[in-house]
PDB file of C-alpha atoms and ligand atoms in Angstrom:
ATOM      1  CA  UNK B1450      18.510  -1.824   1.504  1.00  0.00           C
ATOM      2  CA  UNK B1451      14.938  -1.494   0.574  1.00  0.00           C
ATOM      3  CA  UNK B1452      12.437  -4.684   0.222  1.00  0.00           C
ATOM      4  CA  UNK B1453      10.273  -5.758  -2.638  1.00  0.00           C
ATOM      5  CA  UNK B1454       7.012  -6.028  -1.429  1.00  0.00           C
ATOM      6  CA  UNK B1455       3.811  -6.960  -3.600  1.00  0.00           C
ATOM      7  CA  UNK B1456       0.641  -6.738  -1.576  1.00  0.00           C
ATOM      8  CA  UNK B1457      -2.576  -7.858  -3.125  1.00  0.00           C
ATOM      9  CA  UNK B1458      -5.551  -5.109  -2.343  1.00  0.00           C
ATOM     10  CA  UNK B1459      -8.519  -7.689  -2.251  1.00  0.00           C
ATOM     11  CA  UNK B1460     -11.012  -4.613  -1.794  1.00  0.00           C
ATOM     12  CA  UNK B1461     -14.709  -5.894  -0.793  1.00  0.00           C
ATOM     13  CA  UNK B1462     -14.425  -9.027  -2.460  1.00  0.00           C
ATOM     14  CA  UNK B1463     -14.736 -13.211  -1.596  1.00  0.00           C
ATOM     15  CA  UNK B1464     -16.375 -14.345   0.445  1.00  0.00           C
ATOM     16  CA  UNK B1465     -14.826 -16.431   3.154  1.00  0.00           C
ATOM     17  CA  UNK B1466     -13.918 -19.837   1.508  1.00  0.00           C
ATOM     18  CA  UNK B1467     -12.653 -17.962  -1.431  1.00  0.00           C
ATOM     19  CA  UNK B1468     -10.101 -15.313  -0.022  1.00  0.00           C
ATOM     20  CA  UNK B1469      -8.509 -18.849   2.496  1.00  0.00           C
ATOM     21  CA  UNK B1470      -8.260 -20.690  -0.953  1.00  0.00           C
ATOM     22  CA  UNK B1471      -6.394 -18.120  -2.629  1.00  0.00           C
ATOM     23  CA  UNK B1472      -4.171 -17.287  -0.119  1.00  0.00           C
ATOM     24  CA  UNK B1473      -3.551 -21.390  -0.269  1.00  0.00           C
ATOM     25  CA  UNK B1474      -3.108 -21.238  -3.314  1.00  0.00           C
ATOM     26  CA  UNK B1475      -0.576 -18.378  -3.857  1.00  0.00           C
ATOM     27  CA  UNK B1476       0.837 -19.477  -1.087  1.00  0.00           C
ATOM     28  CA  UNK B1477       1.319 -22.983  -2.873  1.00  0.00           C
ATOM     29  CA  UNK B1478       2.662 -21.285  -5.935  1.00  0.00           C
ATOM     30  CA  UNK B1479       5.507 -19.174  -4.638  1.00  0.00           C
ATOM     31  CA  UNK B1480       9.045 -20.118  -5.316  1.00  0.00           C
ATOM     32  CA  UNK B1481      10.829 -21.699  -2.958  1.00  0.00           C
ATOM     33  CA  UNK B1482      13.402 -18.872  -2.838  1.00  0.00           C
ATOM     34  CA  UNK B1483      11.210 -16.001  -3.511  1.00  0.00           C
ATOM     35  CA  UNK B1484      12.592 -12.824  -1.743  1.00  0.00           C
ATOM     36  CA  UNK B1485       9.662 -10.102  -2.516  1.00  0.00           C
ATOM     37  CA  UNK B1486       7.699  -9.847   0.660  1.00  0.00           C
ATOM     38  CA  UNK B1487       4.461 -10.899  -0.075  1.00  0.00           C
ATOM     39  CA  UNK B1488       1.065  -9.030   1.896  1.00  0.00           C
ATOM     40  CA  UNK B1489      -2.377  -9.701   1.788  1.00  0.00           C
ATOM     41  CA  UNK B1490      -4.960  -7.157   2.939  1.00  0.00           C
ATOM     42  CA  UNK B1491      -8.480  -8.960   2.845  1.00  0.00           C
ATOM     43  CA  UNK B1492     -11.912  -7.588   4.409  1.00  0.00           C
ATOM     44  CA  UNK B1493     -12.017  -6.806   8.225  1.00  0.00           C
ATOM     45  CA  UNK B1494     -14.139 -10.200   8.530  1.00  0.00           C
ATOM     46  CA  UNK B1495     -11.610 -12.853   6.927  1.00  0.00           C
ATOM     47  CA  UNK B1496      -8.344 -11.358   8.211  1.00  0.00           C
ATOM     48  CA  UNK B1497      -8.082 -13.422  10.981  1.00  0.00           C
ATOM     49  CA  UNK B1498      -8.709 -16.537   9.217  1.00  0.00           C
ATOM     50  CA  UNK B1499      -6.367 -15.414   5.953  1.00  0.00           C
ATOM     51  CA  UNK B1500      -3.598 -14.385   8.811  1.00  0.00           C
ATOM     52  CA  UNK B1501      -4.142 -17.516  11.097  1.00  0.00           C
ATOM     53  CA  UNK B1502      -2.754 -19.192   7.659  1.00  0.00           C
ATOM     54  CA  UNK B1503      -0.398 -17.023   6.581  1.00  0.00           C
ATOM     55  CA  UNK B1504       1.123 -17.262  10.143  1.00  0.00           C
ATOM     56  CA  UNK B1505       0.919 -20.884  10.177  1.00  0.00           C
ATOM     57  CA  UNK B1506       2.871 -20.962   6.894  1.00  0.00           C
ATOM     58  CA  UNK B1507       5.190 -18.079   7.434  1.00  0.00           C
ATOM     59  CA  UNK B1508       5.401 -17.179   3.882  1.00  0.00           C
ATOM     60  CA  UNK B1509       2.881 -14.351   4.003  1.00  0.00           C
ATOM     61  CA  UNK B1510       2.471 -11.147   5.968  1.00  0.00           C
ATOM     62  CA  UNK B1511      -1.193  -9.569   6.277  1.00  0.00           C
ATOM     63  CA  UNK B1512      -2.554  -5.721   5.949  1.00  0.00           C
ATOM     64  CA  UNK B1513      -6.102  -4.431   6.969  1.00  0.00           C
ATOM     65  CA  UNK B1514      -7.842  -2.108   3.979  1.00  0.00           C
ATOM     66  CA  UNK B1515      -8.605   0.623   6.771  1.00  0.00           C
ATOM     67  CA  UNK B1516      -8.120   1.844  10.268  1.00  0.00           C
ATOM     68  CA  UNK B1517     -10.378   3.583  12.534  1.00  0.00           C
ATOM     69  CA  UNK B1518      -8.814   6.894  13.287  1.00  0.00           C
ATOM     70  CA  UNK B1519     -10.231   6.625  17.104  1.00  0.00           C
ATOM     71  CA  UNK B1520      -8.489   4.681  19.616  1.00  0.00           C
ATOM     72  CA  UNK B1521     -11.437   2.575  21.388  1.00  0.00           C
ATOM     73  CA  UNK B1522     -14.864   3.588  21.997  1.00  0.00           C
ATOM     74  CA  UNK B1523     -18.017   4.116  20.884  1.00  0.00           C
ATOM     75  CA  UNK B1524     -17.896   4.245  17.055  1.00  0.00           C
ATOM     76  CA  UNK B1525     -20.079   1.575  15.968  1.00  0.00           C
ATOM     77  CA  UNK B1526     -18.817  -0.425  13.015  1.00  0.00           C
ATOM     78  CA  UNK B1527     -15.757   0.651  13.156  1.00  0.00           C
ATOM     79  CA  UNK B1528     -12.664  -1.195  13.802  1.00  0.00           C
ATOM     80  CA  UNK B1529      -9.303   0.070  15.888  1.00  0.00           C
ATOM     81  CA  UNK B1530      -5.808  -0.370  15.492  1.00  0.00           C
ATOM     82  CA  UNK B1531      -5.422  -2.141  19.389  1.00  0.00           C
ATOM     83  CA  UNK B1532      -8.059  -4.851  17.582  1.00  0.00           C
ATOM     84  CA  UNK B1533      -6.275  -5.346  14.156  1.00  0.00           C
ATOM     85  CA  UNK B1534      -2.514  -5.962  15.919  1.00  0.00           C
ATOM     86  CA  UNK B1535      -4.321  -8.227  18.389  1.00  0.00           C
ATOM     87  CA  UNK B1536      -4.668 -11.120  15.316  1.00  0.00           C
ATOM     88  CA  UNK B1537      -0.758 -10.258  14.559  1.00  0.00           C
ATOM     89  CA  UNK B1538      -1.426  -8.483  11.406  1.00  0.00           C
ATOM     90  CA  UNK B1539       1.162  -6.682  10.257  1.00  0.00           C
ATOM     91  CA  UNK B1540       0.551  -3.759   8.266  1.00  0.00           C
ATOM     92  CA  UNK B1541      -2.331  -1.193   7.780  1.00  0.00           C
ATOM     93  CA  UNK B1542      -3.119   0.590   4.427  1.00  0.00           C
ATOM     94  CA  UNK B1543      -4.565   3.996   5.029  1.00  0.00           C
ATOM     95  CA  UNK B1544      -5.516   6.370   2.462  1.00  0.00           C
ATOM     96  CA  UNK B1545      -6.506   4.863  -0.395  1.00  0.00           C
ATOM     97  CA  UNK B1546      -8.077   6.806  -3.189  1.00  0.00           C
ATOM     98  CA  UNK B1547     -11.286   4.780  -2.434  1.00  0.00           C
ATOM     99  CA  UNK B1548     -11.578   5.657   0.950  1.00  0.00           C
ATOM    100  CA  UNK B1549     -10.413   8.760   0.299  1.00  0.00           C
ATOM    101  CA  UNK B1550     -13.390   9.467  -2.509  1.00  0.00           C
ATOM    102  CA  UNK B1551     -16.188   7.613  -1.264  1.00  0.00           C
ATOM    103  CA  UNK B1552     -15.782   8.312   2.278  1.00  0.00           C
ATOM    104  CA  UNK B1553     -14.223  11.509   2.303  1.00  0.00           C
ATOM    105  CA  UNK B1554     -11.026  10.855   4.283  1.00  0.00           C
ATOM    106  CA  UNK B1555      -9.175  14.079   4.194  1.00  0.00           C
ATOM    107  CA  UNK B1556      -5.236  14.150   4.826  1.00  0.00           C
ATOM    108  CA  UNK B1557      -6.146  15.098   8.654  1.00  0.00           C
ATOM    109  CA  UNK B1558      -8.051  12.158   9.248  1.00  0.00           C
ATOM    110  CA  UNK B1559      -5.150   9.835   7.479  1.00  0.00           C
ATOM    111  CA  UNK B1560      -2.462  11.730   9.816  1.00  0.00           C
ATOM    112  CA  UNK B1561      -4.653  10.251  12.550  1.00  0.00           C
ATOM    113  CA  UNK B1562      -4.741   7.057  11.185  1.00  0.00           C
ATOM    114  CA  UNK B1563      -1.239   6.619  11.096  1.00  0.00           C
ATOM    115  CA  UNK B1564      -0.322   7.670  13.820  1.00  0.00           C
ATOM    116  CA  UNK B1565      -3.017   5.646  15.712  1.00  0.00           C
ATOM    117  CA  UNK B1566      -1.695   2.567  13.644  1.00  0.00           C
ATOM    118  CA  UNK B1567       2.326   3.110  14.305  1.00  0.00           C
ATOM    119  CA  UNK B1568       1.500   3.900  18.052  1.00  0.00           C
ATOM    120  CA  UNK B1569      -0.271   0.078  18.304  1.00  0.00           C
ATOM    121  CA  UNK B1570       2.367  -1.081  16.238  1.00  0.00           C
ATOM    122  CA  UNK B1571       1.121  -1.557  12.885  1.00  0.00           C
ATOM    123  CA  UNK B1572       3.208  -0.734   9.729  1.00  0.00           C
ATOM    124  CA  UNK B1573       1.631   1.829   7.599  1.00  0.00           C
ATOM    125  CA  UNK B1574       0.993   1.088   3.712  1.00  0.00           C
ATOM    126  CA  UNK B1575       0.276   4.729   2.898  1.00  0.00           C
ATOM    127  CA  UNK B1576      -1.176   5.684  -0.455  1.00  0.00           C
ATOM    128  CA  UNK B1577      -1.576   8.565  -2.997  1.00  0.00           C
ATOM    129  CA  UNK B1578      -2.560   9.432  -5.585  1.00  0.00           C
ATOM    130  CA  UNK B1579      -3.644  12.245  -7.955  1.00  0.00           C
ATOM    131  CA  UNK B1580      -6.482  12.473 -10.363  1.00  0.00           C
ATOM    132  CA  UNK B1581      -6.323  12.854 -13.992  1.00  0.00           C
ATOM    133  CA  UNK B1582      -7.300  16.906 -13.771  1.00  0.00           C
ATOM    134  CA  UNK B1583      -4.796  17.287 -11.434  1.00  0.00           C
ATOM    135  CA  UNK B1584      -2.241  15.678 -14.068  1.00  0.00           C
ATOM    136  CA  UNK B1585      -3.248  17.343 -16.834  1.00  0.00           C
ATOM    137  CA  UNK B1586      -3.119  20.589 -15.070  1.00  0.00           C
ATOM    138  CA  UNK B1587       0.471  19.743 -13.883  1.00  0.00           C
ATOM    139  CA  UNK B1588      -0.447  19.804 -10.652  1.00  0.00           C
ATOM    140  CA  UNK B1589      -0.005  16.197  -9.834  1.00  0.00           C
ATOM    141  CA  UNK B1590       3.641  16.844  -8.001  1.00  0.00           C
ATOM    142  CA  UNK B1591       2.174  19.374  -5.746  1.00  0.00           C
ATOM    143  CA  UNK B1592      -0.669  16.942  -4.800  1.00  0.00           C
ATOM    144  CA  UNK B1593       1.390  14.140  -3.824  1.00  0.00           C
ATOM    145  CA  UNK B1594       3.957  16.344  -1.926  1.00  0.00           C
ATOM    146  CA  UNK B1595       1.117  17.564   0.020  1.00  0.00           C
ATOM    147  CA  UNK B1596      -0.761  14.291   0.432  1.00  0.00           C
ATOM    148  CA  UNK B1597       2.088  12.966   1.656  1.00  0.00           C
ATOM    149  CA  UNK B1598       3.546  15.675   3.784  1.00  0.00           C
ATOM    150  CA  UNK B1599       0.189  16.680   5.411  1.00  0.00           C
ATOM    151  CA  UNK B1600      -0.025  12.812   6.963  1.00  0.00           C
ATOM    152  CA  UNK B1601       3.170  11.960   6.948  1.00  0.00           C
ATOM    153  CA  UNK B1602       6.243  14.648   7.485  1.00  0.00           C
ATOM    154  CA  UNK B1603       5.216  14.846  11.152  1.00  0.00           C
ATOM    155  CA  UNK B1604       6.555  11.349  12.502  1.00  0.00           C
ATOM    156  CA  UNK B1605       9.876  11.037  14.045  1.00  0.00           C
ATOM    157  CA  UNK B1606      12.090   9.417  12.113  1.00  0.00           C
ATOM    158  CA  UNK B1607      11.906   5.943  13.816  1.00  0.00           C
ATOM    159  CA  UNK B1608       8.030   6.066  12.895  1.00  0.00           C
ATOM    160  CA  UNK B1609       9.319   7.224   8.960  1.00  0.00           C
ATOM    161  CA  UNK B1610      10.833   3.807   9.053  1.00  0.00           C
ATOM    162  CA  UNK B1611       7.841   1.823   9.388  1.00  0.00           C
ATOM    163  CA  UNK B1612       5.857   3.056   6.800  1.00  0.00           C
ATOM    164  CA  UNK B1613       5.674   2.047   3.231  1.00  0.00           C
ATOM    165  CA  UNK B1614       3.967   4.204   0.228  1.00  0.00           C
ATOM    166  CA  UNK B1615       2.013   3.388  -2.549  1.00  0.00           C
ATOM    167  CA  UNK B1616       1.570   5.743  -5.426  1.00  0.00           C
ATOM    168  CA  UNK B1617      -1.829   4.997  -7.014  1.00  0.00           C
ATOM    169  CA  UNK B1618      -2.910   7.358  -9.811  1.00  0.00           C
ATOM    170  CA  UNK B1619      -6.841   7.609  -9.276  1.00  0.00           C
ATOM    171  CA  UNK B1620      -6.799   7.622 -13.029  1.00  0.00           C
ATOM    172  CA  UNK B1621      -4.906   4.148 -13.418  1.00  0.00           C
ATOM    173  CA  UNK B1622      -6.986   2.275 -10.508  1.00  0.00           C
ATOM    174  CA  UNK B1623      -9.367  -0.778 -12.141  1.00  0.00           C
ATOM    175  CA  UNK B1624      -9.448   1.591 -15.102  1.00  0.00           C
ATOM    176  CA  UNK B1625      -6.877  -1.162 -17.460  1.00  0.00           C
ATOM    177  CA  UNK B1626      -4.937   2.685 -18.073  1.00  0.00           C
ATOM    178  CA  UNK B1627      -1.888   2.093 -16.286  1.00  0.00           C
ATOM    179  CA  UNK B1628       1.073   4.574 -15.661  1.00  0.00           C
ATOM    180  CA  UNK B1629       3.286   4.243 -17.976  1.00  0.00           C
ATOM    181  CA  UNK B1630       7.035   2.878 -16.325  1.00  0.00           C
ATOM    182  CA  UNK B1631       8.523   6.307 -16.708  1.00  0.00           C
ATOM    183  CA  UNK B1632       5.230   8.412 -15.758  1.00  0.00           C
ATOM    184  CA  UNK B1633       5.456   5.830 -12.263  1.00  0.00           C
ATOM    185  CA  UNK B1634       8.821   6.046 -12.220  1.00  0.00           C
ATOM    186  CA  UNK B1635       9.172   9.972 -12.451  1.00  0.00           C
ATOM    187  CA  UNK B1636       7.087  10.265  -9.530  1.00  0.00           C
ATOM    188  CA  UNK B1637       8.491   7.491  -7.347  1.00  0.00           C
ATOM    189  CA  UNK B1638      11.734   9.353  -7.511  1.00  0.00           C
ATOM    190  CA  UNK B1639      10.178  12.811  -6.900  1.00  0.00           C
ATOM    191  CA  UNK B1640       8.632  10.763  -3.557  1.00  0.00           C
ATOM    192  CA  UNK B1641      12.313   9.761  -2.619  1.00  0.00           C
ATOM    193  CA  UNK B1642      13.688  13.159  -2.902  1.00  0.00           C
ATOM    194  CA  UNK B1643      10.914  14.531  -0.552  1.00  0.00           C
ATOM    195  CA  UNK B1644      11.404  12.035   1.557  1.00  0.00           C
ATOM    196  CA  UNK B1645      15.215  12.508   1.507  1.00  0.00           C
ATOM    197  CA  UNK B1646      14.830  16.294   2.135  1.00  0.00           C
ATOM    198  CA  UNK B1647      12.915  15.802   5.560  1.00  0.00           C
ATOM    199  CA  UNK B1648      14.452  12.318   6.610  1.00  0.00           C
ATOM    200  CA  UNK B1649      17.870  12.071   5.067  1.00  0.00           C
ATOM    201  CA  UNK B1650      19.257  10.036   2.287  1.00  0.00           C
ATOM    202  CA  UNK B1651      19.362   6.780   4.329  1.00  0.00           C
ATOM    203  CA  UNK B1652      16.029   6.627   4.715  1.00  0.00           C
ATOM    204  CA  UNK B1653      14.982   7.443   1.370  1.00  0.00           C
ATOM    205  CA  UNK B1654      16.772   4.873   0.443  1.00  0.00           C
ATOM    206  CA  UNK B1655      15.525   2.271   2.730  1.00  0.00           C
ATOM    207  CA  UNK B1656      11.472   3.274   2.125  1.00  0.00           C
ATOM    208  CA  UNK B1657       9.897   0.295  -0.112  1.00  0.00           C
ATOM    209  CA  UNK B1658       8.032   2.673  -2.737  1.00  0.00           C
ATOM    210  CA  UNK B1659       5.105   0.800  -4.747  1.00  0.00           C
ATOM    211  CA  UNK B1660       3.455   1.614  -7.791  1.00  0.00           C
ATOM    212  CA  UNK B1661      -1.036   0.372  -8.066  1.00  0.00           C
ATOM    213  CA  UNK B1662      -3.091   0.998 -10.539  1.00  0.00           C
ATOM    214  CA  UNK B1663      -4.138  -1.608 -13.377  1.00  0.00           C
ATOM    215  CA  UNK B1664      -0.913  -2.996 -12.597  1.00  0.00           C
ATOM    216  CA  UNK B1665      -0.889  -6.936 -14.010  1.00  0.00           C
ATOM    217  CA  UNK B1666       1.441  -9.447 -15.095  1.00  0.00           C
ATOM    218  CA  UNK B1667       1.669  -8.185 -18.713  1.00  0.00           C
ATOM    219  CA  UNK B1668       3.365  -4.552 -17.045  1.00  0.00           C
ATOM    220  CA  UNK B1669       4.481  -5.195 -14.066  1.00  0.00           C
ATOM    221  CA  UNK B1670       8.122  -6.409 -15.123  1.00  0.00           C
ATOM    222  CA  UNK B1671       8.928  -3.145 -17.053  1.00  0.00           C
ATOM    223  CA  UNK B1672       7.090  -1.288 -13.983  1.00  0.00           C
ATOM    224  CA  UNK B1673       9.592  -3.153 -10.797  1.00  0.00           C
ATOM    225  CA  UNK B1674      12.488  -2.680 -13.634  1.00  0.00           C
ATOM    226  CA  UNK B1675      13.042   1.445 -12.612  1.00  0.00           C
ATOM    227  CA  UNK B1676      15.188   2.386  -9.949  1.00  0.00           C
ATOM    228  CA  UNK B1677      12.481   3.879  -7.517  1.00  0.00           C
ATOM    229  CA  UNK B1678       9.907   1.113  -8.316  1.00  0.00           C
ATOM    230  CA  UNK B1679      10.026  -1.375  -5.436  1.00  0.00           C
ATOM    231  CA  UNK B1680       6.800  -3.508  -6.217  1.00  0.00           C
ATOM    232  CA  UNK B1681       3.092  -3.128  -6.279  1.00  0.00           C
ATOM    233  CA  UNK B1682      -0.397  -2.524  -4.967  1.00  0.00           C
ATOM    234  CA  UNK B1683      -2.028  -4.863  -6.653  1.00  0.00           C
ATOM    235  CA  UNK B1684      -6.074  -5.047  -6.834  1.00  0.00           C
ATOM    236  CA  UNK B1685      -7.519  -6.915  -9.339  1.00  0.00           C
ATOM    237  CA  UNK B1686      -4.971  -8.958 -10.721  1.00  0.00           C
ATOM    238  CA  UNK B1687      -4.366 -10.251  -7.247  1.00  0.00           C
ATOM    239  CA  UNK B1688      -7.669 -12.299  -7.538  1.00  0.00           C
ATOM    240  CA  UNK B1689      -6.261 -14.515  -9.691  1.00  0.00           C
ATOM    241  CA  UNK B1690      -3.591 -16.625  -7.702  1.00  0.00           C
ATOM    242  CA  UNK B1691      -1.838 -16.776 -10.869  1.00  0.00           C
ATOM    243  CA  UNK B1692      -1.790 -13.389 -12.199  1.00  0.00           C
ATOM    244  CA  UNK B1693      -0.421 -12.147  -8.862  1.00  0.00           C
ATOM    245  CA  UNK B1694       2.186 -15.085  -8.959  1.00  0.00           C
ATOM    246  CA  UNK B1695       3.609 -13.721 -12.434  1.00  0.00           C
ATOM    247  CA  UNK B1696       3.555 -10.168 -10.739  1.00  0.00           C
ATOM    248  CA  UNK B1697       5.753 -11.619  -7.447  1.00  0.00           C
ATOM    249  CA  UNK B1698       8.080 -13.194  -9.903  1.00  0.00           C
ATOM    250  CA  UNK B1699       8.578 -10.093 -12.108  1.00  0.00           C
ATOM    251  CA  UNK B1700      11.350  -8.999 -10.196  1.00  0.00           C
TER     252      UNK B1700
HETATM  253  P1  PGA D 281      -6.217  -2.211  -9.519  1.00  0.00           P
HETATM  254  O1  PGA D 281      -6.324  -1.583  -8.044  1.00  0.00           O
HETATM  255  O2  PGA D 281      -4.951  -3.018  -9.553  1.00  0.00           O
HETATM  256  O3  PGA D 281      -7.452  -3.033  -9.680  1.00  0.00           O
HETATM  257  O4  PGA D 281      -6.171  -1.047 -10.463  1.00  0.00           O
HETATM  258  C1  PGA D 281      -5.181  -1.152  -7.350  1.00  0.00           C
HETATM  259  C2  PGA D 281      -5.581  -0.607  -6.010  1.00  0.00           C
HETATM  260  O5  PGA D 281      -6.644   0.013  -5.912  1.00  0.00           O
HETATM  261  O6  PGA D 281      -4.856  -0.769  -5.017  1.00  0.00           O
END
């Protein structure tokens, strides 16, 4: 069956002696028989050091914020899939609304990014997301079905199996406006039934689906409570190590 996962989104933020003491200290906090696996995706510059830790502990797996979509080369400043699996990191999120907005990743660059990611064996922490016009206009299921099958519906099954999404309303993300559990839930289980019409009902059932977006300690137990909810993208409140503890124990 599908895993809990909370992964903290620590966006461009800490600097380096911060982001190692709070993964110490969440780290330090967890229950002894938590079972939600627990990811932390700091900047490009303190992964190694946050992973070196989590590694050393075992308690903690590790995501990058981004991907370059380009194998190797010259693309100066950016950083390749070969490089981030060479520290042992686990995962890589790839489009979020962020980079999506301010940098103007389209769904054909993200279907490059994944597939750059699962072929150097990274896990994929895929998100998306619609924006409160697109809501309001009722167009929000459309958007996610094609955000999702654009960058996604092409990979073999196997590949399905490695990746992980996050639904993020742009509308709910460091806005304090949160989905509301059913408007989150609604949509996680319109995700699952796309998924299960191109992959199957086994692995619709096995795909970890997270919510993000103002989620915090004071929602997120009525948010993991719904059927299709399987944990969070967490960015602010996973600055605070224990704000993000109270979120990991929700379940
Ligand atoms: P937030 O961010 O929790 O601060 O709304 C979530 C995210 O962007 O992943």
């Amino acid at each position: 069956m599908r895993k809990n996962i909370v992964a903290g989104n620590w966006k461009m933020n800490l600097k380096i002696d911060d982001a190692l003491n709070l993964a110490n200290d969440v780290i330090n906090l967890l229950p002894s028989d938590n079972d939600v696996e627990v990811v932390f995706a700091p900047s490009f510059i303190h992964l190694e050091k946050v992973n070196k830790m989590c590694l050393k502990l075992g308690l903690v797996n590790t995501a990058s914020q981004n991907v370059c979509q380009q194998e190797r080369g010259a693309f100066t400043g950016e950083v390749s899939a070969e490089m981030i699996h060479s520290l042992n990191v686990k995962y890589a999120i790839i489009g979020h609304s962020e980079r999506r907005g301010y940098f103007n990743e389209t769904n054909e660059d993200l279907k490059l990014k994944v597939d750059v990611s699962l072929k150097n064996n990274l896990k994929v922490i895929f998100c998306c997301g619609e924006s409160l016009n697109h809501r309001e206009e009722r167009f929000h299921f459309d958007w996610i079905k094609r955000q999702i099958s654009d960058s996604l519906f092409h990979l073999s099954l196997d590949d399905f199996r490695k990746v992980v999404i996050a639904y993020e309303p742009i509308w709910a993300i460091g806005t304090g406006v949160t989905a509301t559990p059913n408007q989150a839930e609604e949509m996680h289980k319109f995700i699952r039934e796309i998924i299960k019409k191109n992959y199957g009902e086994e692995v619709a059932n096995n795909t970890s689906i997270l919510y993000g977006g103002s989620c915090t300690s004071k929602n997120s137990k009525d948010l993991f409570y719904k059927d299709n909810i399987d944990g969070g993208l967490i960015g602010g409140a996973s600055l605070d190590p224990e704000s993000f503890i109270s979120i990991i124990k929700s379940f």
